[in-house]
Amino acid sequence: MATIGFIGVGNMGGPMACNLVKAGHQVKVFDLSAELVQTVVEQGAAKAASAIDAATDVEVLISMLPSGQIVEDLYLHETRLLDHLDTRTLVIDCSTIAPENAITVAKAARLKGITTLDAPVSGGVGGAKAGTLTFIVGGEKSAFEKAEPILRNMGKNVFHAGNHGAGQIAKICNNMLLAVHMIGTAEALQLGVDNGLDPAVLSQIMLQSSGRNWSLELYNPWPGVMPSVPSSNDYNGGFQVNLMNKDLGLALEAATKSHSATPMGALAKALFELHGSKGFGKKDFSSIQKLFAKE
Ligand code: NAD
């Protein structure tokens, strides 16, 4: 069993840290929210007094934070964690950030003899709670092999995508596709309902037909069709519209750099931005269903 520091115990990080505790690791947690830290402490983690404290005397440091700027500030600028880390500590950043942020942190860490991995996840809050996340890892193979058993305590699929930043590229591609099929699912459900169909029946039909997709199968955006998903909880919890907008921005930035055509991604970004501007920024991204609702 390992000693692990965990920074950022929000919607995703909280349940991930709890699963590490359940697996028998000694986990120290830090978050700007004392309330969130307390929730994980109640599950058996230790409370760290600061980010530096969370990163001290641990074999592995995991971070799960909202943005690339926050990750860079933590490791390089404001908190300067890289100045405090032991070279034996393996850093695994699970946040979804631009590949450039991950590469910048990895290069600065390498200069100090510290090994990092970018390991963004897919699977949502449900996957974080159930320990069934997919980890998409970028970095050196030897570090990946060291991290894999620990990541398997929080997820059921662990992929090595390539070098630093590769995990982020794969994650960005996935989330652009997720945004597109969530919008398509919401649009199709509204069309069916507007024409007299029961959304639950229509969902069952499309699940056994060629429209089947992850949003429809595991994250139905129509309230009440599926229990225990954000749409049945007034779109609370889950993956915020603001975070989806961030990921779509990262996808479009990557597309500009690689001269890739991403018209569906661009449309998805425009729709999610419009939706966010209507006061849905902190709601789950499946609330895009509301964009199609008739007055
Ligand atoms: P969240 O906002 O619920 O959690 C982020 C946590 O980080 C918050 O509790 C916040 O207080 C904390 N934090 C921010 N700055 C900090 C700092 N400097 N030091 C310590 N703590 C700090 O977000 P989330 O939904 O858990 O998402 C986290 C990351 O996971 C994001 O990069 C997101 O894109 C990615 N992600 C989210 C989901 C999802 O379904 N929610 C799925 C896959 C990936």
Coordinates of C-alpha atoms and ligand atoms in Angstrom, one line a residue:
M1 CA 0.0 0.0 0.0
A2 CA 1.2 3.5 -0.8
T3 CA 1.2 6.9 0.9
I4 CA -0.7 9.3 -1.3
G5 CA -1.4 13.0 -1.3
F6 CA -4.6 14.2 -3.0
I7 CA -5.3 17.8 -4.0
G8 CA -8.7 18.8 -5.3
V9 CA -11.5 16.7 -3.8
G10 CA -14.5 18.1 -5.7
N11 CA -17.1 16.2 -7.6
M12 CA -14.5 13.8 -9.1
G13 CA -11.6 14.0 -6.7
G14 CA -13.7 13.4 -3.6
P15 CA -14.9 9.9 -4.6
M16 CA -11.6 9.1 -6.2
A17 CA -9.8 9.8 -3.0
C18 CA -12.4 7.7 -1.1
N19 CA -11.7 4.7 -3.3
L20 CA -8.0 5.0 -2.6
V21 CA -8.8 4.9 1.1
K22 CA -11.1 1.9 0.6
A23 CA -8.2 0.1 -1.2
G24 CA -6.1 0.5 1.9
H25 CA -3.8 3.4 0.9
Q26 CA -2.8 6.1 3.4
V27 CA -4.3 9.2 1.8
K28 CA -3.8 12.9 2.8
V29 CA -6.2 15.3 1.2
F30 CA -6.3 19.1 0.5
D31 CA -8.9 21.3 -1.1
L32 CA -9.7 25.0 -0.9
S33 CA -13.0 23.9 0.5
A34 CA -12.7 22.7 4.1
E35 CA -16.2 21.2 3.8
L36 CA -15.2 18.9 1.0
V37 CA -12.0 17.9 2.8
Q38 CA -14.1 16.9 5.8
T39 CA -16.3 14.6 3.7
V40 CA -13.3 12.6 2.6
V41 CA -11.8 12.7 6.1
E42 CA -15.0 11.1 7.4
Q43 CA -14.2 8.2 5.0
G44 CA -10.8 7.6 6.6
A45 CA -8.4 10.0 4.9
A46 CA -6.1 12.4 6.8
K47 CA -6.5 16.1 6.5
A48 CA -3.6 18.1 5.0
A49 CA -3.1 21.6 6.3
S50 CA -2.0 22.9 2.8
A51 CA -1.2 21.8 -0.7
I52 CA 2.5 21.6 0.4
D53 CA 1.5 19.4 3.4
A54 CA -0.5 17.1 1.1
A55 CA 2.6 16.7 -1.2
T56 CA 5.1 16.1 1.7
D57 CA 6.3 12.6 2.6
V58 CA 4.1 10.8 0.0
E59 CA 5.1 8.3 -2.6
V60 CA 2.4 9.5 -5.0
L61 CA 0.8 12.9 -5.4
I62 CA -2.5 13.1 -7.3
S63 CA -4.2 16.4 -8.3
M64 CA -7.8 16.8 -9.7
L65 CA -8.3 20.5 -10.5
P66 CA -10.6 22.6 -12.6
S67 CA -8.2 24.2 -15.1
G68 CA -4.7 24.3 -16.6
Q69 CA -4.0 27.7 -15.1
I70 CA -4.8 26.3 -11.6
V71 CA -2.6 23.3 -12.2
E72 CA 0.3 25.5 -13.4
D73 CA -0.2 27.9 -10.5
L74 CA -0.1 25.0 -8.1
Y75 CA 3.0 23.3 -9.4
L76 CA 5.0 26.2 -10.9
H77 CA 3.9 29.7 -9.8
E78 CA 1.9 30.5 -6.7
T79 CA 2.3 27.4 -4.5
R80 CA 5.5 26.2 -6.4
L81 CA 4.9 22.6 -5.4
L82 CA 7.8 21.5 -7.6
D83 CA 10.1 23.3 -5.2
H84 CA 8.8 21.2 -2.3
L85 CA 8.4 17.7 -3.8
D86 CA 10.8 14.9 -3.1
T87 CA 12.2 13.4 -6.3
R88 CA 10.8 10.0 -5.3
T89 CA 7.3 11.3 -5.4
L90 CA 5.4 10.4 -8.6
V91 CA 3.0 13.2 -9.6
I92 CA -0.2 12.2 -11.4
D93 CA -2.3 15.1 -12.6
C94 CA -5.8 13.8 -13.4
S95 CA -7.3 17.2 -14.3
T96 CA -8.5 17.8 -17.9
I97 CA -6.2 20.6 -19.1
A98 CA -4.5 21.7 -22.4
P99 CA -1.7 19.3 -23.5
E100 CA 0.6 22.4 -23.4
N101 CA -0.1 22.9 -19.6
A102 CA 0.7 19.2 -19.0
I103 CA 3.9 19.4 -21.0
T104 CA 5.0 22.6 -19.3
V105 CA 4.6 21.1 -15.9
A106 CA 6.3 17.8 -17.0
K107 CA 9.4 19.7 -18.4
A108 CA 9.8 21.9 -15.3
A109 CA 9.4 18.8 -13.1
R110 CA 12.0 16.8 -15.2
L111 CA 14.5 19.6 -14.6
K112 CA 14.1 19.0 -10.9
G113 CA 14.3 15.2 -11.3
I114 CA 10.6 14.8 -10.6
T115 CA 8.5 12.4 -12.7
T116 CA 4.9 13.4 -13.7
L117 CA 2.1 11.9 -15.7
D118 CA -1.0 13.5 -17.2
A119 CA -3.9 11.1 -16.5
P120 CA -7.2 12.7 -17.3
V121 CA -10.3 10.5 -16.8
S122 CA -13.5 9.6 -18.5
G123 CA -16.6 8.2 -16.8
G124 CA -18.1 11.0 -14.9
V125 CA -19.0 11.3 -11.2
G126 CA -20.8 7.9 -11.4
G127 CA -17.6 6.3 -12.6
A128 CA -15.6 8.1 -9.9
K129 CA -17.9 6.8 -7.2
A130 CA -18.1 3.3 -8.6
G131 CA -14.3 3.1 -9.2
T132 CA -14.9 2.4 -12.9
L133 CA -13.2 5.4 -14.5
T134 CA -11.1 5.2 -17.6
F135 CA -7.6 6.8 -17.2
I136 CA -5.9 8.1 -20.3
V137 CA -2.3 8.5 -19.4
G138 CA 0.5 10.5 -21.0
G139 CA 4.2 10.2 -19.9
E140 CA 7.0 7.8 -19.7
K141 CA 6.2 4.1 -19.8
S142 CA 8.1 3.3 -16.6
A143 CA 6.1 5.9 -14.7
F144 CA 2.9 4.6 -16.2
E145 CA 3.7 1.1 -15.0
K146 CA 4.3 2.4 -11.5
A147 CA 1.1 4.4 -11.5
E148 CA -1.1 1.7 -13.1
P149 CA -1.9 -0.4 -9.9
I150 CA -2.9 2.8 -8.0
L151 CA -5.1 4.1 -10.9
R152 CA -6.8 0.6 -11.0
N153 CA -8.0 1.3 -7.5
M154 CA -10.1 4.2 -9.0
G155 CA -10.8 2.9 -12.5
K156 CA -11.3 -0.2 -14.5
N157 CA -9.6 0.9 -17.8
V158 CA -6.1 2.4 -17.8
F159 CA -4.6 3.4 -21.1
H160 CA -1.1 4.6 -21.9
A161 CA -1.8 7.1 -24.8
G162 CA 1.8 8.2 -25.4
N163 CA 4.2 10.8 -24.1
H164 CA 3.4 13.9 -22.0
G165 CA 0.2 15.6 -23.2
A166 CA -1.1 12.6 -25.1
G167 CA -3.5 11.7 -22.4
Q168 CA -4.9 15.2 -22.6
I169 CA -5.3 15.1 -26.4
A170 CA -7.2 11.7 -26.2
K171 CA -9.4 13.1 -23.5
I172 CA -10.2 16.3 -25.5
C173 CA -11.2 14.2 -28.5
N174 CA -13.4 12.1 -26.3
N175 CA -15.1 15.1 -24.7
M176 CA -15.8 16.8 -28.0
L177 CA -17.5 13.7 -29.2
L178 CA -19.4 13.5 -25.8
A179 CA -20.7 17.0 -26.3
V180 CA -21.8 16.3 -29.8
H181 CA -23.8 13.1 -28.9
M182 CA -25.3 14.7 -25.8
I183 CA -26.6 17.6 -27.9
G184 CA -27.9 15.1 -30.5
T185 CA -29.6 13.0 -27.9
A186 CA -31.3 16.0 -26.3
E187 CA -32.5 17.3 -29.7
A188 CA -33.9 13.9 -30.7
L189 CA -35.7 13.4 -27.4
Q190 CA -37.3 16.9 -27.7
L191 CA -38.4 16.1 -31.2
G192 CA -40.0 12.9 -30.1
V193 CA -41.8 14.5 -27.2
D194 CA -43.0 17.4 -29.3
N195 CA -44.6 14.8 -31.5
G196 CA -46.3 12.9 -28.7
L197 CA -43.8 10.3 -27.7
D198 CA -43.0 9.3 -24.1
P199 CA -39.3 10.1 -23.6
A200 CA -38.7 6.8 -21.7
V201 CA -40.2 4.8 -24.5
L202 CA -38.4 6.7 -27.2
S203 CA -35.1 6.2 -25.2
Q204 CA -35.8 2.4 -25.1
I205 CA -36.4 2.3 -28.9
M206 CA -33.3 4.3 -29.7
L207 CA -31.2 2.2 -27.3
Q208 CA -32.1 -0.9 -29.4
S209 CA -31.6 1.1 -32.7
S210 CA -28.7 2.8 -34.5
G211 CA -29.0 6.0 -32.4
R212 CA -27.6 4.2 -29.3
N213 CA -24.9 6.1 -27.6
W214 CA -23.3 6.7 -24.1
S215 CA -25.5 9.8 -23.3
L216 CA -28.7 7.8 -24.0
E217 CA -27.5 4.6 -22.4
L218 CA -25.9 5.9 -19.2
Y219 CA -26.7 9.6 -18.8
N220 CA -30.2 10.3 -20.2
P221 CA -30.7 14.1 -20.3
W222 CA -34.5 13.9 -20.0
P223 CA -35.6 14.3 -16.3
G224 CA -37.1 11.1 -14.8
V225 CA -36.2 8.7 -17.5
M226 CA -33.2 7.3 -15.5
P227 CA -32.8 7.4 -11.7
S228 CA -29.5 8.6 -10.2
V229 CA -28.3 10.7 -13.1
P230 CA -28.1 14.6 -12.9
S231 CA -31.2 15.1 -15.1
S232 CA -33.3 13.5 -12.4
N233 CA -31.7 15.7 -9.7
D234 CA -32.5 19.1 -11.3
Y235 CA -29.2 18.7 -13.3
N236 CA -27.1 19.0 -10.1
G237 CA -23.8 17.2 -9.5
G238 CA -22.1 15.6 -12.5
F239 CA -20.0 17.5 -15.0
Q240 CA -20.6 21.3 -15.1
V241 CA -21.5 23.1 -18.3
N242 CA -18.6 25.5 -17.5
L243 CA -16.2 22.5 -17.5
M244 CA -17.6 21.2 -20.8
N245 CA -17.1 24.6 -22.3
K246 CA -13.5 24.6 -21.1
D247 CA -13.0 21.2 -22.8
L248 CA -14.6 22.3 -26.0
G249 CA -12.3 25.3 -26.0
L250 CA -9.3 23.0 -25.6
A251 CA -10.5 20.9 -28.5
L252 CA -10.9 23.9 -30.8
E253 CA -7.5 25.2 -29.8
A254 CA -5.9 21.8 -30.6
A255 CA -7.8 21.7 -33.9
T256 CA -6.5 25.2 -34.8
K257 CA -3.0 24.1 -34.1
S258 CA -3.3 20.9 -36.1
H259 CA -5.4 22.5 -38.9
S260 CA -8.1 19.9 -38.3
A261 CA -11.7 20.4 -39.4
T262 CA -14.0 20.2 -36.3
P263 CA -17.3 21.8 -37.4
M264 CA -19.4 19.7 -35.1
G265 CA -17.1 20.6 -32.2
A266 CA -17.4 24.3 -33.1
L267 CA -21.2 24.1 -33.2
A268 CA -21.2 22.2 -29.9
K269 CA -19.1 24.9 -28.3
A270 CA -21.4 27.6 -29.6
L271 CA -24.5 25.8 -28.1
F272 CA -22.9 25.0 -24.8
E273 CA -21.7 28.7 -24.5
L274 CA -25.1 30.0 -25.2
H275 CA -26.6 27.5 -22.7
G276 CA -24.0 28.6 -20.0
S277 CA -24.8 32.2 -20.6
K278 CA -28.4 31.5 -19.7
G279 CA -27.4 30.7 -16.1
F280 CA -26.7 27.0 -16.5
G281 CA -22.9 27.2 -16.1
K282 CA -22.8 25.3 -12.8
K283 CA -25.5 22.8 -13.8
D284 CA -24.6 19.4 -15.3
F285 CA -23.9 19.4 -19.0
S286 CA -26.9 17.2 -19.7
S287 CA -29.0 20.3 -18.9
I288 CA -28.4 21.2 -22.5
Q289 CA -31.8 19.5 -22.9
K290 CA -33.3 22.8 -21.6
L291 CA -31.9 24.6 -24.6
F292 CA -34.3 22.7 -26.8
A293 CA -37.4 23.0 -24.4
K294 CA -40.3 25.0 -25.7
E295 CA -41.3 28.1 -23.7
Ligands
NAD1 P1 -15.0 20.5 -9.1 O1 -15.1 21.9 -9.3 O2 -16.1 19.7 -8.5 O3 -13.7 20.1 -8.2 C1 -12.5 20.8 -8.3 C2 -12.0 21.0 -6.9 O4 -10.7 21.7 -6.9 C3 -12.9 22.0 -6.1 O5 -13.3 21.3 -4.9 C4 -12.0 23.2 -5.7 O6 -12.2 23.7 -4.5 C5 -10.6 22.5 -5.8 N1 -9.5 23.5 -6.1 C6 -9.5 24.5 -7.0 N2 -8.3 25.1 -6.9 C7 -7.6 24.5 -5.9 C8 -6.3 24.7 -5.4 N3 -5.5 25.7 -5.8 N4 -5.9 23.9 -4.4 C9 -6.7 23.0 -3.9 N5 -8.0 22.7 -4.4 C10 -8.4 23.5 -5.4 O7 -14.6 19.8 -10.5 P2 -14.7 18.3 -10.9 O8 -16.0 18.0 -11.6 O9 -14.3 17.4 -9.8 O10 -13.6 18.3 -12.1 C11 -12.2 18.3 -11.8 C12 -11.5 18.0 -13.1 O11 -11.9 16.7 -13.6 C13 -11.7 19.0 -14.2 O12 -10.5 19.2 -14.9 C14 -12.7 18.3 -15.1 O13 -12.6 18.8 -16.4 C15 -12.4 16.9 -15.0 N6 -13.5 15.9 -15.2 C16 -14.7 16.1 -14.6 C17 -15.7 15.1 -14.9 C18 -17.0 15.3 -14.3 O14 -17.9 14.5 -14.7 N7 -17.2 16.2 -13.3 C19 -15.4 14.0 -15.7 C20 -14.1 13.9 -16.2 C21 -13.2 14.8 -16.0

